Amino acid sequence: MALVTTVVLAWTAWLRFGGEAPIEPPTVGAAVPPLRLLDAATSQPIVLVGLRGRVVWITFWSSNAPAEFAQLDRVWGQLGSRRGFSMVAAAVDAHAAGRVRTLIGQAKSSLPVYLASPETCRTFGATAPNLPLHLLIDEDGHVGAIAHGAGSDTFSRLAEMAERWLDEREPLGKTRFAINRRREELEVF
C-alpha cells in the first residue's frame, strides 16, 4: 500500500511541476490556435478574433531583416484591398519593441504590425532558424500553407494561392461590365 501511495504522489508531483508536454506548431490542415499578440504601439496584449470567414496571411518576422518587411508591405499593397483578406505581420522582437516601432514609422506602411510574445512564437514554431514564417489560413480557420523564407518566389507563391482562394470565394463579386461607347457608335446605322 505504501508503494502505491508513493507512486501516486510521485506521479502527481511530476504532472504538477514537470510534466509539461512539448508544444507542437500547427501543421497544414490543422485549426489555427488563438493568435495572442501585443499591440506594436502600446505593447498591450490583444487576441485577434473574427478572422474566420476571411483568408488570412500571418507572417512572423524579425526586425533585424527590414527587407522582409518591405516585401510584406508590397504583398499588402497588392492584396490588401481585396474583400475577405487580412494580413498580420507579427514581429518576434517583443523585447525590442522600440526597434520595431522605428521600422514601421520609417516604412510608412498601412500593414497591420503586431509583436509576438515568446509564448506565441513557441506556439507557432516561430523561432530564429525558421524566420520568416508564413501561414496562410483559409476561410474556415485551418492552415492551408506554411512557408519559410524571404525569397520573392515564396511571397509570389503564397500571394497566388491567396488570390486563388479569394477568387473562388467571390468569382465575380459585383463586377459591372462597361459598354464600349466607340463600338456602340460604329454599330448604329
Short mmCIF file of C-alpha atoms in Angstrom, two decimals:
data_model
loop_
_atom_site.label_atom_id
_atom_site.label_comp_id
_atom_site.label_asym_id
_atom_site.label_seq_id
_atom_site.Cartn_x
_atom_site.Cartn_y
_atom_site.Cartn_z
CA MET A 1 0.00 0.00 0.00
CA ALA A 2 2.85 2.35 0.84
CA LEU A 3 4.40 1.65 -2.57
CA VAL A 4 1.17 2.55 -4.39
CA THR A 5 0.82 5.76 -2.37
CA THR A 6 4.42 6.74 -3.13
CA VAL A 7 3.95 6.10 -6.86
CA VAL A 8 0.72 8.13 -6.95
CA LEU A 9 2.32 11.03 -5.07
CA ALA A 10 5.37 10.99 -7.37
CA TRP A 11 3.15 10.86 -10.46
CA THR A 12 1.03 13.78 -9.19
CA ALA A 13 4.12 15.85 -8.40
CA TRP A 14 5.60 15.14 -11.83
CA LEU A 15 2.37 16.16 -13.57
CA ARG A 16 2.09 19.32 -11.48
CA PHE A 17 5.67 20.55 -11.68
CA GLY A 18 7.47 18.91 -14.58
CA GLY A 19 5.04 17.20 -16.86
CA GLU A 20 4.59 19.90 -19.46
CA ALA A 21 4.04 18.38 -22.88
CA PRO A 22 6.04 19.87 -25.75
CA ILE A 23 4.12 22.33 -27.90
CA GLU A 24 3.58 21.21 -31.47
CA PRO A 25 3.36 24.04 -34.03
CA PRO A 26 0.35 24.00 -36.35
CA THR A 27 0.50 21.84 -39.46
CA VAL A 28 -1.28 22.12 -42.80
CA GLY A 29 -4.94 21.24 -42.31
CA ALA A 30 -4.90 21.91 -38.56
CA ALA A 31 -7.06 24.53 -36.89
CA VAL A 32 -5.16 27.70 -36.05
CA PRO A 33 -4.50 28.22 -32.34
CA PRO A 34 -5.56 31.57 -30.85
CA LEU A 35 -3.32 34.35 -32.10
CA ARG A 36 -2.20 36.19 -28.96
CA LEU A 37 -0.12 39.23 -29.84
CA LEU A 38 0.99 42.55 -28.40
CA ASP A 39 -0.02 45.89 -29.87
CA ALA A 40 3.07 47.36 -31.55
CA ALA A 41 2.34 50.89 -30.35
CA THR A 42 1.46 50.19 -26.72
CA SER A 43 2.72 46.63 -26.08
CA GLN A 44 -0.70 45.82 -24.62
CA PRO A 45 -1.84 42.20 -25.08
CA ILE A 46 -4.51 41.52 -27.70
CA VAL A 47 -6.10 38.41 -29.16
CA LEU A 48 -7.08 38.57 -32.79
CA VAL A 49 -10.56 37.15 -33.24
CA GLY A 50 -13.07 37.33 -36.04
CA LEU A 51 -10.68 36.00 -38.67
CA ARG A 52 -12.97 33.12 -39.62
CA GLY A 53 -14.61 33.74 -42.98
CA ARG A 54 -11.50 35.54 -44.25
CA VAL A 55 -8.30 34.46 -45.95
CA VAL A 56 -5.55 35.42 -43.50
CA TRP A 57 -1.82 35.63 -44.12
CA ILE A 58 0.20 35.59 -40.89
CA THR A 59 3.93 36.26 -41.05
CA PHE A 60 6.32 36.03 -38.13
CA TRP A 61 9.39 38.14 -38.98
CA SER A 62 12.36 39.77 -37.29
CA SER A 63 13.04 43.49 -37.24
CA ASN A 64 16.68 42.60 -37.90
CA ALA A 65 15.68 41.96 -41.53
CA PRO A 66 13.88 45.09 -42.82
CA ALA A 67 13.85 43.73 -46.39
CA GLU A 68 11.31 41.11 -45.26
CA PHE A 69 9.00 43.87 -44.04
CA ALA A 70 9.33 45.67 -47.39
CA GLN A 71 8.25 42.50 -49.22
CA LEU A 72 5.30 42.06 -46.84
CA ASP A 73 4.29 45.64 -47.50
CA ARG A 74 4.33 45.02 -51.28
CA VAL A 75 2.06 41.98 -50.86
CA TRP A 76 -0.24 44.03 -48.62
CA GLY A 77 -0.41 46.68 -51.34
CA GLN A 78 -1.34 44.00 -53.87
CA LEU A 79 -3.94 42.09 -51.83
CA GLY A 80 -4.95 44.44 -49.02
CA SER A 81 -7.88 45.94 -50.88
CA ARG A 82 -9.45 42.53 -51.56
CA ARG A 83 -12.61 41.91 -49.60
CA GLY A 84 -12.20 38.94 -47.31
CA PHE A 85 -8.41 39.25 -46.98
CA SER A 86 -6.43 40.08 -43.85
CA MET A 87 -2.72 40.17 -43.25
CA VAL A 88 -0.88 40.13 -39.94
CA ALA A 89 2.83 40.87 -39.56
CA ALA A 90 3.98 39.65 -36.16
CA ALA A 91 7.47 40.79 -35.17
CA VAL A 92 9.17 38.22 -32.97
CA ASP A 93 11.17 41.01 -31.30
CA ALA A 94 8.77 41.78 -28.44
CA HIS A 95 11.82 42.57 -26.31
CA ALA A 96 12.90 45.23 -28.88
CA ALA A 97 9.57 46.97 -29.43
CA GLY A 98 11.29 50.33 -29.99
CA ARG A 99 13.21 48.99 -32.99
CA VAL A 100 10.00 47.55 -34.47
CA ARG A 101 8.19 50.88 -33.99
CA THR A 102 11.06 52.74 -35.67
CA LEU A 103 10.98 50.38 -38.65
CA ILE A 104 7.21 50.75 -39.01
CA GLY A 105 7.50 54.54 -38.82
CA GLN A 106 10.21 54.66 -41.47
CA ALA A 107 8.27 52.39 -43.82
CA LYS A 108 5.07 54.48 -43.61
CA SER A 109 3.07 51.30 -44.15
CA SER A 110 -0.60 50.58 -43.51
CA LEU A 111 0.19 46.89 -42.95
CA PRO A 112 -1.11 45.74 -39.52
CA VAL A 113 2.00 45.03 -37.43
CA TYR A 114 2.00 43.43 -34.01
CA LEU A 115 4.56 41.99 -31.61
CA ALA A 116 4.61 38.25 -30.98
CA SER A 117 5.19 37.23 -27.39
CA PRO A 118 7.66 34.42 -26.67
CA GLU A 119 4.67 32.18 -25.86
CA THR A 120 3.08 32.88 -29.26
CA CYS A 121 6.40 32.24 -31.01
CA ARG A 122 6.65 28.83 -29.30
CA THR A 123 3.03 28.00 -30.12
CA PHE A 124 3.53 28.70 -33.83
CA GLY A 125 7.12 27.44 -34.08
CA ALA A 126 8.42 30.91 -34.99
CA THR A 127 11.98 30.52 -33.78
CA ALA A 128 15.20 32.05 -35.14
CA PRO A 129 16.13 29.42 -37.75
CA ASN A 130 12.54 29.33 -39.11
CA LEU A 131 12.09 33.06 -39.81
CA PRO A 132 10.30 34.47 -41.59
CA LEU A 133 7.46 32.01 -41.07
CA HIS A 134 4.34 32.42 -43.20
CA LEU A 135 0.97 30.77 -42.52
CA LEU A 136 -1.87 31.11 -44.98
CA ILE A 137 -5.18 30.47 -43.23
CA ASP A 138 -8.30 29.53 -45.18
CA GLU A 139 -11.75 30.96 -44.52
CA ASP A 140 -12.61 28.00 -42.25
CA GLY A 141 -9.74 28.81 -39.88
CA HIS A 142 -7.43 25.99 -40.96
CA VAL A 143 -3.81 26.27 -42.03
CA GLY A 144 -3.70 26.00 -45.81
CA ALA A 145 0.01 26.61 -46.35
CA ILE A 146 3.17 27.02 -44.31
CA ALA A 147 6.31 28.53 -45.81
CA HIS A 148 9.69 29.60 -44.50
CA GLY A 149 11.93 32.17 -46.14
CA ALA A 150 12.03 35.65 -47.57
CA GLY A 151 12.64 34.85 -51.22
CA SER A 152 10.47 36.53 -53.82
CA ASP A 153 9.31 33.10 -55.04
CA THR A 154 7.93 32.34 -51.55
CA PHE A 155 5.97 35.58 -51.49
CA SER A 156 4.68 35.16 -55.06
CA ARG A 157 3.55 31.54 -54.47
CA LEU A 158 1.66 32.48 -51.32
CA ALA A 159 0.16 35.58 -52.97
CA GLU A 160 -1.04 33.47 -55.92
CA MET A 161 -2.57 30.94 -53.54
CA ALA A 162 -4.33 33.67 -51.56
CA GLU A 163 -5.65 35.26 -54.77
CA ARG A 164 -6.93 31.89 -55.96
CA TRP A 165 -8.79 31.36 -52.68
CA LEU A 166 -10.24 34.86 -52.83
CA ASP A 167 -11.35 34.35 -56.45
CA GLU A 168 -13.03 31.06 -55.51
CA ARG A 169 -14.84 32.82 -52.67
CA GLU A 170 -16.11 35.63 -54.82
CA PRO A 171 -15.53 34.85 -58.51
CA LEU A 172 -17.04 37.98 -59.99
CA GLY A 173 -18.37 39.79 -56.97
CA LYS A 174 -20.22 42.91 -58.04
CA THR A 175 -18.41 43.32 -61.32
CA ARG A 176 -20.07 45.66 -63.76
CA PHE A 177 -19.45 45.40 -67.44
CA ALA A 178 -18.71 48.58 -69.32
CA ILE A 179 -20.03 49.15 -72.80
CA ASN A 180 -17.51 50.34 -75.30
CA ARG A 181 -19.01 53.63 -76.45
CA ARG A 182 -16.99 53.77 -79.68
CA ARG A 183 -18.13 50.28 -80.69
CA GLU A 184 -21.72 51.26 -79.94
CA GLU A 185 -21.41 54.27 -82.24
CA LEU A 186 -19.97 52.19 -85.06
CA GLU A 187 -22.81 49.68 -84.95
CA VAL A 188 -25.52 52.32 -85.30
CA PHE A 189 -26.77 52.60 -88.93
#
